[in-house]
Coordinates of C-alpha atoms in Angstrom, one line a residue:
M1 CA 28.5 25.7 -12.3
D2 CA 29.5 23.6 -15.6
S3 CA 33.1 23.6 -14.2
D4 CA 32.0 21.5 -11.4
F5 CA 30.7 18.6 -13.6
G6 CA 32.9 15.7 -14.5
I7 CA 35.9 16.6 -12.3
A8 CA 37.5 13.8 -10.3
R9 CA 36.0 12.8 -7.2
E10 CA 37.9 12.3 -3.8
L11 CA 37.1 8.7 -3.1
S12 CA 37.2 6.9 0.4
D13 CA 38.7 3.6 0.6
L14 CA 35.4 1.8 0.2
Q15 CA 34.5 4.0 -2.9
K16 CA 38.0 3.2 -4.4
L17 CA 37.2 -0.5 -4.0
R18 CA 33.7 0.0 -5.5
S19 CA 35.1 1.8 -8.5
Q20 CA 37.5 -1.4 -9.3
Y21 CA 34.2 -3.6 -9.5
Q22 CA 33.6 -4.9 -13.3
P23 CA 29.7 -5.3 -13.6
E24 CA 28.9 -8.6 -15.3
L25 CA 27.3 -9.1 -18.8
P26 CA 25.1 -11.8 -19.9
P27 CA 26.3 -14.0 -22.5
C28 CA 24.3 -12.4 -25.1
L29 CA 26.1 -9.2 -24.7
Q30 CA 29.6 -10.3 -24.4
G31 CA 32.4 -9.9 -27.0
T32 CA 31.8 -7.9 -30.2
T33 CA 29.3 -9.9 -32.1
V34 CA 25.4 -9.6 -31.0
R35 CA 22.6 -10.9 -32.9
V36 CA 19.4 -9.0 -33.0
E37 CA 16.1 -10.6 -33.8
L38 CA 13.0 -8.2 -34.3
G39 CA 10.0 -10.0 -33.2
D40 CA 6.2 -9.0 -34.1
A41 CA 5.0 -5.8 -34.2
T42 CA 3.6 -4.5 -31.0
T43 CA 0.1 -3.0 -29.9
A44 CA -0.9 -0.7 -27.0
V45 CA -1.2 -2.5 -23.5
D46 CA -4.9 -1.1 -23.3
P47 CA -6.7 -2.0 -26.8
S48 CA -9.1 1.0 -26.4
G49 CA -6.3 3.4 -26.6
S50 CA -4.5 1.9 -29.6
H51 CA -6.4 4.3 -32.1
T52 CA -5.4 7.3 -30.1
I53 CA -1.7 6.4 -29.7
S54 CA -1.3 5.6 -33.2
R55 CA -3.0 8.8 -34.5
S56 CA -0.3 10.7 -32.1
F57 CA 2.6 8.5 -32.8
P58 CA 2.2 7.5 -36.4
H59 CA 6.0 6.9 -37.3
T60 CA 6.9 4.9 -33.8
F61 CA 3.7 3.1 -32.9
G62 CA 3.6 -0.6 -33.8
Q63 CA 7.4 -1.0 -33.9
P64 CA 8.3 -4.7 -33.4
I65 CA 10.0 -5.6 -30.0
A66 CA 13.7 -6.7 -30.4
H67 CA 15.8 -9.5 -28.7
F68 CA 19.5 -9.2 -28.4
L69 CA 21.1 -12.8 -28.7
R70 CA 24.4 -14.5 -28.5
A71 CA 26.4 -14.7 -31.6
T72 CA 25.9 -18.4 -31.5
A73 CA 22.3 -18.4 -31.0
K74 CA 20.5 -20.5 -34.0
V75 CA 17.4 -18.4 -34.7
I76 CA 16.8 -17.9 -38.4
D77 CA 15.4 -14.5 -38.5
A78 CA 18.2 -12.9 -36.1
Q79 CA 20.9 -10.9 -37.8
I80 CA 24.4 -10.1 -36.7
I81 CA 25.0 -6.3 -37.1
S82 CA 28.5 -6.3 -38.5
D83 CA 28.6 -2.7 -39.6
H84 CA 29.6 -0.3 -36.7
P85 CA 30.8 3.1 -38.0
A86 CA 31.9 5.8 -35.6
A87 CA 28.9 7.0 -33.9
R88 CA 28.3 10.5 -31.9
V89 CA 25.8 9.8 -29.1
G90 CA 24.5 12.2 -26.5
V91 CA 23.3 11.2 -23.1
V92 CA 21.2 13.1 -20.5
F93 CA 20.1 12.5 -17.0
C94 CA 16.5 13.5 -16.3
G95 CA 14.2 13.0 -13.2
R96 CA 15.3 12.4 -9.7
Q97 CA 19.0 11.0 -9.3
S98 CA 18.8 7.4 -8.5
P99 CA 21.7 5.3 -7.5
G100 CA 23.6 3.3 -10.4
G101 CA 22.7 6.1 -13.0
H102 CA 26.5 6.8 -13.5
N103 CA 26.6 2.9 -14.6
V104 CA 24.3 3.4 -17.4
I105 CA 26.5 5.9 -19.0
W106 CA 29.7 3.7 -18.2
G107 CA 28.1 0.9 -19.9
L108 CA 27.0 2.7 -22.9
F109 CA 30.5 4.2 -23.1
D110 CA 32.2 0.8 -23.2
A111 CA 29.9 -0.4 -25.8
L112 CA 30.5 2.2 -28.0
K113 CA 34.2 1.8 -27.8
V114 CA 34.5 -1.5 -27.9
H115 CA 33.0 -1.8 -31.4
N116 CA 34.6 1.4 -32.8
S117 CA 37.1 3.3 -30.7
K118 CA 36.6 6.3 -32.9
S119 CA 32.8 6.8 -31.6
T120 CA 32.3 9.6 -29.1
L121 CA 30.1 10.0 -26.2
L122 CA 28.8 13.5 -25.1
G123 CA 27.3 14.0 -21.7
F124 CA 24.8 17.1 -21.4
L125 CA 25.6 19.1 -18.5
G126 CA 22.6 20.2 -16.1
G127 CA 19.9 17.8 -17.4
S128 CA 17.7 18.7 -20.1
E129 CA 18.5 22.6 -19.7
G130 CA 22.1 21.6 -20.7
L131 CA 20.8 19.7 -23.9
F132 CA 18.8 22.6 -25.0
A133 CA 21.9 25.1 -24.4
Q134 CA 24.2 22.4 -26.1
R135 CA 26.3 22.4 -23.0
S136 CA 28.1 19.1 -23.2
L137 CA 31.3 17.1 -22.0
E138 CA 33.0 14.4 -23.9
I139 CA 33.1 11.2 -21.6
T140 CA 36.4 9.7 -21.3
D141 CA 38.0 6.7 -19.4
D142 CA 39.7 9.3 -17.2
I143 CA 36.4 11.3 -16.5
L144 CA 34.6 8.1 -15.8
A145 CA 37.1 6.6 -13.4
T146 CA 35.9 7.9 -10.2
Y147 CA 32.2 7.8 -11.2
K148 CA 32.0 4.0 -11.8
N149 CA 29.7 2.1 -9.2
Q150 CA 29.0 5.5 -7.6
G151 CA 25.8 7.2 -6.3
G152 CA 24.5 10.5 -7.6
Y153 CA 24.3 12.4 -10.8
D154 CA 27.1 14.6 -10.2
L155 CA 29.1 13.7 -13.2
L156 CA 26.9 15.5 -15.5
G157 CA 23.8 17.1 -13.0
R158 CA 20.2 17.3 -13.7
T159 CA 17.9 20.2 -13.7
K160 CA 13.9 20.4 -14.2
D161 CA 14.0 17.6 -16.7
Q162 CA 11.3 18.3 -18.8
I163 CA 11.4 18.1 -22.9
R164 CA 7.8 18.7 -23.6
T165 CA 6.9 22.0 -24.9
T166 CA 7.2 23.1 -28.6
E167 CA 10.1 25.3 -27.6
Q168 CA 11.8 22.5 -25.6
V169 CA 11.4 20.0 -28.4
N170 CA 12.8 22.4 -31.1
A171 CA 15.8 23.2 -28.9
A172 CA 16.6 19.5 -28.3
L173 CA 16.3 19.1 -32.2
D174 CA 18.6 21.9 -32.8
A175 CA 21.1 20.6 -30.4
C176 CA 21.4 17.0 -31.8
T177 CA 21.5 18.5 -35.5
A178 CA 24.4 21.0 -34.6
L179 CA 26.2 18.3 -32.6
K180 CA 25.7 15.9 -35.4
L181 CA 24.3 13.0 -32.8
D182 CA 23.5 9.8 -34.1
A183 CA 21.5 9.0 -31.2
L184 CA 20.3 10.7 -27.9
V185 CA 19.9 8.4 -24.7
I186 CA 17.6 9.8 -22.2
I187 CA 18.2 8.2 -18.6
G188 CA 14.9 8.6 -16.6
G189 CA 11.6 7.5 -15.4
V190 CA 8.1 7.7 -16.2
T191 CA 7.7 11.3 -17.5
S192 CA 11.2 11.4 -18.9
N193 CA 10.5 8.3 -21.2
T194 CA 7.1 9.7 -22.1
D195 CA 9.2 12.8 -23.3
A196 CA 11.6 10.6 -25.1
A197 CA 8.8 8.8 -27.0
Q198 CA 7.4 12.5 -28.2
L199 CA 11.1 13.6 -29.2
A200 CA 11.5 10.3 -30.9
E201 CA 8.3 10.6 -33.0
T202 CA 9.1 14.3 -33.8
F203 CA 12.6 13.5 -34.9
A204 CA 11.2 10.8 -37.1
E205 CA 8.3 13.3 -38.5
R206 CA 10.8 16.0 -39.3
K207 CA 13.5 13.3 -40.8
C208 CA 16.2 14.1 -38.3
S209 CA 18.5 11.2 -38.3
T210 CA 19.0 11.4 -34.5
K211 CA 17.5 8.0 -32.8
V212 CA 16.2 8.5 -29.3
V213 CA 16.6 5.8 -26.7
G214 CA 15.0 5.6 -23.1
V215 CA 16.6 3.9 -20.2
P216 CA 14.5 3.0 -17.1
V217 CA 16.2 4.7 -14.1
T218 CA 14.0 5.8 -11.3
L219 CA 14.1 5.1 -7.4
N220 CA 10.3 5.2 -7.4
G221 CA 10.1 1.9 -9.1
D222 CA 7.0 3.1 -10.9
L223 CA 8.2 2.5 -14.6
K224 CA 7.0 -1.3 -14.7
N225 CA 4.9 -3.0 -17.1
Q226 CA 5.0 -6.0 -19.3
F227 CA 8.4 -5.3 -20.5
V228 CA 10.0 -3.7 -17.8
E229 CA 10.5 -5.7 -14.5
A230 CA 12.3 -3.2 -12.3
N231 CA 14.2 0.3 -12.3
V232 CA 17.7 1.1 -11.7
G233 CA 17.9 2.7 -8.3
F234 CA 14.9 1.1 -6.7
D235 CA 16.9 -2.0 -5.3
T236 CA 19.6 0.5 -3.5
I237 CA 16.9 2.6 -2.1
C238 CA 15.1 0.0 -0.8
K239 CA 17.9 -1.6 1.1
V240 CA 19.2 1.7 2.3
N241 CA 16.0 2.5 3.7
S242 CA 15.4 -0.8 5.2
Q243 CA 18.3 -0.6 7.3
L244 CA 17.4 2.8 8.5
I245 CA 13.7 1.6 9.4
S246 CA 15.3 -1.5 11.0
N247 CA 17.5 0.7 13.1
V248 CA 14.4 2.8 13.9
C249 CA 12.5 -0.5 14.8
T250 CA 15.4 -1.7 17.1
D251 CA 15.1 1.8 19.0
A252 CA 11.5 1.3 19.4
L253 CA 11.7 -2.0 21.0
S254 CA 14.7 -0.8 23.2
A255 CA 12.9 2.5 24.5
E256 CA 9.2 0.9 24.2
K257 CA 7.8 4.4 24.5
Y258 CA 7.8 5.9 21.1
Y259 CA 5.8 5.5 17.9
Y260 CA 7.7 6.4 14.8
F261 CA 6.1 7.7 11.9
I262 CA 8.1 7.5 8.6
R263 CA 7.3 8.8 5.4
L264 CA 9.1 7.2 2.2
M265 CA 10.1 9.0 -1.0
G266 CA 8.4 7.2 -4.0
R267 CA 6.0 9.5 -5.6
K268 CA 2.5 8.6 -6.0
A269 CA 3.1 4.8 -6.2
S270 CA 3.8 2.7 -2.9
H271 CA 6.2 0.2 -4.4
V272 CA 9.3 1.8 -1.9
A273 CA 6.9 1.5 1.0
L274 CA 5.8 -2.1 0.0
E275 CA 9.3 -3.3 -0.4
C276 CA 10.7 -1.7 2.7
T277 CA 7.9 -3.4 4.6
L278 CA 8.8 -6.9 3.3
Q279 CA 12.6 -6.2 4.2
S280 CA 12.1 -4.7 7.5
H281 CA 8.8 -5.8 9.0
P282 CA 7.6 -2.8 10.9
N283 CA 4.2 -2.7 12.4
M284 CA 2.2 -1.1 9.8
V285 CA 2.3 0.5 6.3
I286 CA -0.6 2.2 5.1
L287 CA -0.3 1.9 1.1
A288 CA -1.6 4.6 -1.1
E289 CA -3.4 2.0 -3.5
E290 CA -5.3 0.4 -0.2
V291 CA -6.7 4.1 0.7
A292 CA -7.4 4.8 -3.2
A293 CA -9.4 1.3 -3.4
S294 CA -11.2 1.5 -0.3
K295 CA -11.9 5.5 -0.5
L296 CA -10.5 5.8 3.1
T297 CA -10.9 9.3 4.5
L298 CA -8.4 11.0 7.0
F299 CA -10.6 9.8 9.8
D300 CA -10.9 6.4 8.6
I301 CA -7.0 6.3 8.4
T302 CA -6.5 7.9 11.8
K303 CA -9.0 5.5 13.3
Q304 CA -7.4 2.6 11.8
I305 CA -4.0 3.8 13.3
C306 CA -5.7 4.5 16.6
D307 CA -7.2 1.1 17.0
A308 CA -3.9 -0.4 16.2
V309 CA -2.1 1.5 18.9
Q310 CA -4.9 0.5 21.3
A311 CA -4.8 -3.2 20.5
R312 CA -0.8 -3.0 21.2
G313 CA -1.5 -1.1 24.3
E314 CA -3.7 -4.0 25.5
Q315 CA -0.8 -6.0 25.4
D316 CA 1.4 -3.6 27.3
K317 CA 3.1 -2.5 24.1
H318 CA 3.5 1.2 23.9
H319 CA 5.9 1.4 20.8
G320 CA 5.8 0.8 17.1
V321 CA 7.0 1.7 13.7
I322 CA 4.6 2.9 11.1
L323 CA 5.3 3.6 7.2
L324 CA 3.8 6.0 5.0
P325 CA 4.6 6.6 1.1
E326 CA 4.8 10.1 0.2
G327 CA 2.1 9.5 -2.3
L328 CA -0.6 8.7 0.4
I329 CA -2.0 12.3 0.8
E330 CA -3.0 12.3 -2.9
S331 CA -4.8 9.3 -2.5
I332 CA -7.1 10.4 0.2
P333 CA -10.3 11.4 -1.6
E334 CA -11.1 14.7 0.2
V335 CA -7.5 15.8 0.5
Y336 CA -7.2 15.1 -3.3
A337 CA -10.1 17.2 -4.1
L338 CA -8.8 20.1 -2.0
L339 CA -5.6 20.2 -3.6
Q340 CA -7.2 20.3 -7.1
E341 CA -9.1 23.2 -6.1
I342 CA -5.9 25.0 -4.5
H343 CA -3.9 24.1 -7.6
G344 CA -6.8 25.6 -9.8
L345 CA -6.7 28.7 -8.1
L346 CA -2.8 29.0 -8.3
R347 CA -3.1 28.5 -11.8
Q348 CA -5.5 31.5 -12.0
G349 CA -2.8 33.5 -10.5
I350 CA -4.5 33.6 -6.9
S351 CA -1.6 34.3 -4.3
A352 CA -1.2 31.6 -1.7
D353 CA -2.1 34.2 1.1
N354 CA -5.7 34.5 -0.6
I355 CA -6.4 30.8 -1.4
S356 CA -8.5 30.1 1.6
A357 CA -11.0 32.8 1.0
Q358 CA -11.7 31.5 -2.7
L359 CA -12.2 27.6 -1.5
S360 CA -15.6 26.2 -1.8
P361 CA -17.2 25.9 1.7
W362 CA -16.5 22.3 2.2
A363 CA -12.9 22.7 1.0
S364 CA -12.6 25.8 3.3
A365 CA -13.7 23.7 6.2
L366 CA -11.5 20.9 5.6
F367 CA -8.6 23.3 5.0
E368 CA -9.1 25.1 8.4
F369 CA -9.3 21.9 10.3
L370 CA -6.0 20.9 9.0
P371 CA -3.0 22.1 11.2
P372 CA -1.2 25.4 10.0
F373 CA 1.8 23.7 9.3
F374 CA 0.1 21.3 6.8
R375 CA -2.0 24.1 5.5
K376 CA 1.1 26.0 4.3
Q377 CA 2.4 22.9 2.6
L378 CA -0.8 22.3 0.6
L379 CA -0.3 25.8 -0.8
L380 CA 3.0 25.0 -2.6
H381 CA 2.7 25.2 -6.6
P382 CA 2.2 21.9 -8.0
E383 CA 5.0 20.0 -9.9
S384 CA 5.0 20.0 -13.8
D385 CA 2.6 17.0 -14.0
Y386 CA 0.3 18.9 -11.9
S387 CA 0.8 17.0 -8.7
A388 CA 1.5 18.3 -5.5
Q389 CA 5.2 18.6 -4.0
L390 CA 4.8 15.2 -2.3
S391 CA 8.4 15.5 -0.9
Q392 CA 7.4 18.9 0.7
I393 CA 4.1 17.7 2.1
E394 CA 4.5 16.1 5.8
T395 CA 2.0 13.5 5.8
E396 CA 3.7 11.8 8.9
K397 CA 3.6 14.7 11.1
L398 CA -0.1 15.2 9.8
F399 CA -1.1 11.7 11.1
A400 CA 1.1 11.6 14.2
H401 CA -0.8 14.9 15.1
L402 CA -4.3 13.6 14.4
V403 CA -3.5 10.2 15.9
E404 CA -2.2 12.0 19.4
E405 CA -5.5 13.9 19.4
E406 CA -7.6 11.1 19.2
M407 CA -5.7 8.9 21.5
N408 CA -5.7 11.8 24.0
K409 CA -9.6 11.9 23.7
R410 CA -9.8 8.1 24.0
L411 CA -7.4 8.5 27.2
K412 CA -9.9 11.1 28.7
E413 CA -12.9 9.3 28.0
G414 CA -11.5 5.9 29.5
T415 CA -11.9 3.8 26.4
Y416 CA -7.9 3.6 26.3
K417 CA -6.0 2.8 29.2
G418 CA -2.6 2.6 28.1
K419 CA 0.3 5.0 28.4
K420 CA 0.4 8.5 26.7
F421 CA 1.1 8.5 23.1
N422 CA 4.3 9.8 21.9
A423 CA 5.3 10.2 18.4
I424 CA 8.5 10.8 16.4
C425 CA 8.6 11.6 12.7
H426 CA 11.1 11.0 9.9
F427 CA 11.3 11.5 6.3
F428 CA 13.4 8.9 4.2
G429 CA 14.1 10.0 0.9
Y430 CA 17.3 12.3 0.5
Q431 CA 19.5 10.0 2.6
A432 CA 19.2 6.9 0.4
R433 CA 19.0 8.3 -3.3
G434 CA 22.8 9.5 -3.2
S435 CA 23.8 5.9 -1.9
L436 CA 26.6 4.0 -3.4
P437 CA 24.3 1.5 -5.8
S438 CA 23.9 -2.1 -4.8
K439 CA 25.7 -4.8 -6.8
F440 CA 22.5 -5.6 -8.5
D441 CA 22.0 -2.0 -9.6
C442 CA 25.7 -1.6 -10.8
D443 CA 25.1 -4.7 -13.0
Y444 CA 21.6 -4.0 -14.2
A445 CA 22.7 -0.2 -15.1
Y446 CA 25.7 -1.3 -16.9
V447 CA 23.8 -4.0 -19.0
L448 CA 21.3 -1.4 -19.7
G449 CA 24.0 0.9 -21.0
H450 CA 25.4 -1.8 -23.3
I451 CA 21.7 -2.3 -24.5
G452 CA 21.3 1.4 -25.4
Y453 CA 24.1 1.0 -27.7
H454 CA 22.9 -2.3 -29.4
I455 CA 19.3 -0.4 -29.9
I456 CA 21.4 2.6 -31.7
A457 CA 23.5 0.1 -33.9
A458 CA 20.1 -1.5 -35.2
G459 CA 18.8 1.8 -36.0
L460 CA 16.0 1.6 -33.7
N461 CA 14.0 4.8 -32.8
G462 CA 11.8 5.2 -29.8
Y463 CA 12.8 2.3 -27.8
L464 CA 13.4 1.5 -24.0
A465 CA 16.4 -0.7 -23.2
T466 CA 15.0 -3.6 -21.2
V467 CA 16.2 -6.8 -19.4
T468 CA 13.7 -9.4 -18.2
N469 CA 14.4 -12.6 -15.9
L470 CA 16.0 -10.4 -13.4
K471 CA 15.5 -12.5 -10.4
N472 CA 17.8 -14.8 -11.7
P473 CA 21.6 -14.6 -11.8
V474 CA 23.1 -12.2 -14.5
N475 CA 24.0 -15.1 -17.2
K476 CA 20.1 -16.0 -17.1
W477 CA 19.0 -12.3 -18.0
R478 CA 17.1 -11.7 -21.4
C479 CA 17.8 -8.2 -23.1
G480 CA 15.8 -6.5 -25.4
A481 CA 14.2 -3.4 -26.3
A482 CA 10.6 -2.3 -26.8
P483 CA 8.9 0.5 -28.3
I484 CA 8.0 3.0 -25.6
T485 CA 4.6 3.5 -27.4
A486 CA 3.8 -0.1 -26.4
M487 CA 3.7 0.7 -22.9
M488 CA 1.4 3.9 -23.4
S489 CA -2.2 4.1 -22.4
V490 CA -4.7 7.0 -22.7
R491 CA -6.3 8.4 -19.5
R492 CA -8.8 10.9 -19.7
Y493 CA -8.5 13.8 -16.9
G494 CA -9.5 17.7 -16.6
R495 CA -6.8 19.9 -15.2
S496 CA -9.3 22.0 -13.4
H497 CA -12.8 21.8 -11.9
G498 CA -15.3 21.9 -14.7
A499 CA -12.8 21.3 -17.5
S500 CA -13.6 18.8 -20.2
T501 CA -11.7 15.7 -20.3
V502 CA -8.5 15.1 -22.6
G503 CA -6.9 12.0 -23.6
I504 CA -3.3 12.1 -23.7
P505 CA -1.1 9.1 -24.6
S506 CA 1.9 8.6 -22.1
L507 CA 3.4 6.3 -19.7
H508 CA 1.5 6.3 -16.4
P509 CA 3.3 5.4 -13.2
A510 CA 2.6 1.6 -12.3
T511 CA 0.9 1.4 -8.6
V512 CA 1.0 -1.5 -6.4
D513 CA -1.1 -4.4 -7.5
L514 CA -3.6 -5.4 -5.0
K515 CA -4.0 -8.6 -6.5
G516 CA -0.1 -9.4 -6.8
K517 CA 1.7 -11.8 -5.1
A518 CA 3.9 -9.2 -3.2
Y519 CA 0.8 -7.6 -1.8
D520 CA -0.7 -11.0 -0.8
L521 CA 2.5 -11.8 1.1
L522 CA 2.1 -8.5 2.9
R523 CA -1.6 -9.4 3.7
Q524 CA -0.5 -12.7 4.9
N525 CA 1.9 -11.3 7.5
G526 CA 0.0 -8.0 8.1
S527 CA -1.3 -9.3 11.6
K528 CA 2.2 -10.8 12.7
F529 CA 3.9 -7.7 11.8
L530 CA 1.5 -5.4 13.7
M531 CA 1.4 -7.4 17.1
D532 CA 4.6 -9.4 17.4
D533 CA 7.4 -7.1 16.6
V534 CA 9.2 -9.5 14.2
Y535 CA 11.3 -6.6 13.2
R536 CA 14.2 -7.6 10.9
N537 CA 17.3 -5.8 10.1
P538 CA 18.9 -6.6 6.8
G539 CA 22.0 -4.6 7.5
P540 CA 23.9 -2.2 5.7
L541 CA 24.2 -2.4 1.9
Q542 CA 26.4 -5.3 1.2
F543 CA 28.8 -5.5 -1.9
D544 CA 30.3 -8.9 -1.0
G545 CA 29.5 -12.1 1.0
P546 CA 26.0 -12.8 2.6
G547 CA 23.6 -10.3 1.3
A548 CA 25.5 -9.0 -1.6
D549 CA 23.4 -10.9 -4.3
A550 CA 20.0 -10.2 -2.5
K551 CA 17.3 -8.7 -4.8
A552 CA 14.3 -7.1 -3.9
V553 CA 11.4 -9.3 -2.5
T554 CA 8.8 -7.7 -4.7
L555 CA 10.9 -8.6 -7.6
C556 CA 11.5 -12.2 -6.6
V557 CA 8.0 -13.2 -5.7
E558 CA 6.4 -11.9 -8.8
D559 CA 6.5 -14.3 -12.0
Q560 CA 7.3 -12.0 -14.8
D561 CA 9.8 -12.5 -17.7
Y562 CA 7.2 -11.4 -20.4
M563 CA 9.7 -11.1 -23.0
G564 CA 10.8 -14.8 -22.3
R565 CA 7.4 -15.8 -22.4
I566 CA 6.9 -13.9 -26.1
K567 CA 9.9 -16.2 -27.2
S568 CA 8.5 -19.2 -25.7
L569 CA 5.1 -18.5 -27.6
N570 CA 6.9 -18.0 -30.8
E571 CA 8.7 -21.4 -30.4
H572 CA 5.5 -23.2 -29.9
L573 CA 3.9 -21.5 -32.9
D574 CA 7.0 -22.6 -34.8
K575 CA 6.6 -26.0 -33.8
V576 CA 2.8 -26.0 -34.9
R577 CA 3.7 -24.7 -38.2
A578 CA 6.4 -27.6 -38.6
I579 CA 3.9 -30.2 -37.7
V580 CA 0.7 -28.8 -39.6
K581 CA 1.6 -28.4 -42.9
P582 CA 0.6 -29.7 -46.5
G583 CA 0.8 -33.6 -46.2
C584 CA -0.3 -33.9 -42.5
S585 CA -3.3 -36.4 -41.8
Q586 CA -6.5 -35.2 -41.5
D587 CA -6.6 -35.9 -37.6
V588 CA -3.7 -33.7 -37.1
L589 CA -5.1 -30.8 -38.8
K590 CA -8.5 -31.4 -37.2
A591 CA -7.0 -31.3 -34.0
A592 CA -4.9 -28.2 -34.7
L593 CA -7.8 -26.3 -35.7
S594 CA -9.8 -27.4 -33.1
A595 CA -7.1 -26.0 -30.3
M596 CA -6.4 -23.1 -32.3
S597 CA -10.1 -21.9 -32.7
S598 CA -10.7 -22.2 -28.8
V599 CA -7.4 -20.2 -28.2
T600 CA -8.1 -17.5 -30.5
E601 CA -11.9 -17.1 -29.0
I602 CA -10.4 -17.0 -25.5
L603 CA -7.7 -14.5 -26.4
S604 CA -10.2 -12.1 -28.4
V605 CA -12.4 -12.0 -25.4
M606 CA -9.4 -11.4 -23.0
S607 CA -7.8 -8.6 -25.2
S608 CA -11.2 -6.6 -25.9
P609 CA -11.2 -3.0 -24.5
S610 CA -14.1 -4.0 -22.2
T611 CA -12.1 -6.4 -20.3
G612 CA -9.4 -3.9 -19.3
N613 CA -5.8 -4.6 -18.9
P614 CA -5.1 -7.9 -20.5
F615 CA -1.9 -8.8 -18.5

């Protein structure tokens, strides 16, 4: 009920202490004077999709990136935004609740009020459905008091979180017009920010004055690209899960008779599973990206786990901990194909009870091979993005069942001489996403809220708030904004068997980079994790003292700071212009031409569509 939103929480002593914590701001956002520098026009990350994206987003594609700088910054083209009229801004939660979401609203509210105390922030109640119905709550200091640095989305709530159909887009436009909003801030992940980009384009096309701004908040950690290093909520989720996993590891080592199969929330990508592995050192992790790259089947994965169990058994170790991302099941070729058939039949209106009889012979054989509980879960209706309901499919129980059957077979045949295999299964997801946010997520979310305001003040539309250089202290963070269209790509797919492919520009979940430094770190330690039981317990979430400032391993090992490099490049180009100008020597001119010719030739090859992703 709407009356449940925005009411004061009853806080524990720890929650009260956390509510008093004031997140830090980078120097560029401190005070009331901020410079904005608009850089070069952007393009698409995949050159082959640029034309399609520009046609779909003629008003918002190709916009420049924005850098927010301290007032004293000596950048010629940077401008101080001195006019801050009272603004009316709406904010809506979309996507799965992620720790830190409330701090985005807090940061946005503080920035609005510090620049003009007459500004108004309206929170839509119940997610996108509240936006369509124009159900809102004016955010005040008193309302925010018990939600600062707190988990969940219960300040405003959320629903199905979709702004996609013509009817939904029209309802959003009507709400923004009726409420006279200067801007709408959408807090969410990949799907929500794709919707935000479409909304921004539609608003521009229809000459609606409301600007649309996105903020990257998702526990999955999959809204990553050259502009976005991390998502709000990911740090907390991984720290909370890692402690739970570590506790299970200690239990396994103590009892020495159970194998724990733990499925982790995270949707299609395996970022959460990878990060938790690097933090807690379980014996095994099966990444969805590895399975997809190697085209591993159910039997391949089962054999891989069984061989590991047998190898450990030969060292008299009959326990272990195995992590599985929830997106694993869709990465297994034959299961994905089965799901496609099932979903196609469901869209045709065939009831779940009659699906089995309608499957192709090979799909029917696989379906009947699976245990009854798993068959029932595969028959669930797909999500709005046509993917399976991954949180409801118990992949961990499936593999525990298949491994147990295979180990019993090996025991009977005498090829395995260890103890009887015993499995215990867990799913870690809901336990972590309502957690108090980590110090990092508190700071990051609050900063993004401030950036959201400065995007609005600069009059930008269809932008995502960004912070880079995140692995360093807050005073080194670089704040900016990038057009959401610059993060899009075009992938062709068919929604049902035999359908022609269509190309739709959108943000796509970033998967684990199997050539990246984080994955390489996992591979370097994989054998040690498997056999040596080097379990590591990071302990409970810390807000002060040792561990409070720890950041995700995957964030720290990767060398990102894309926006910083863009600025550095521009500085070098400015130096070239300063040196090579009419009056310089022939030798200087020849050297510059030779060097620039070589650079442009290399970059042309690297950025051509045939070479794929340029970063």
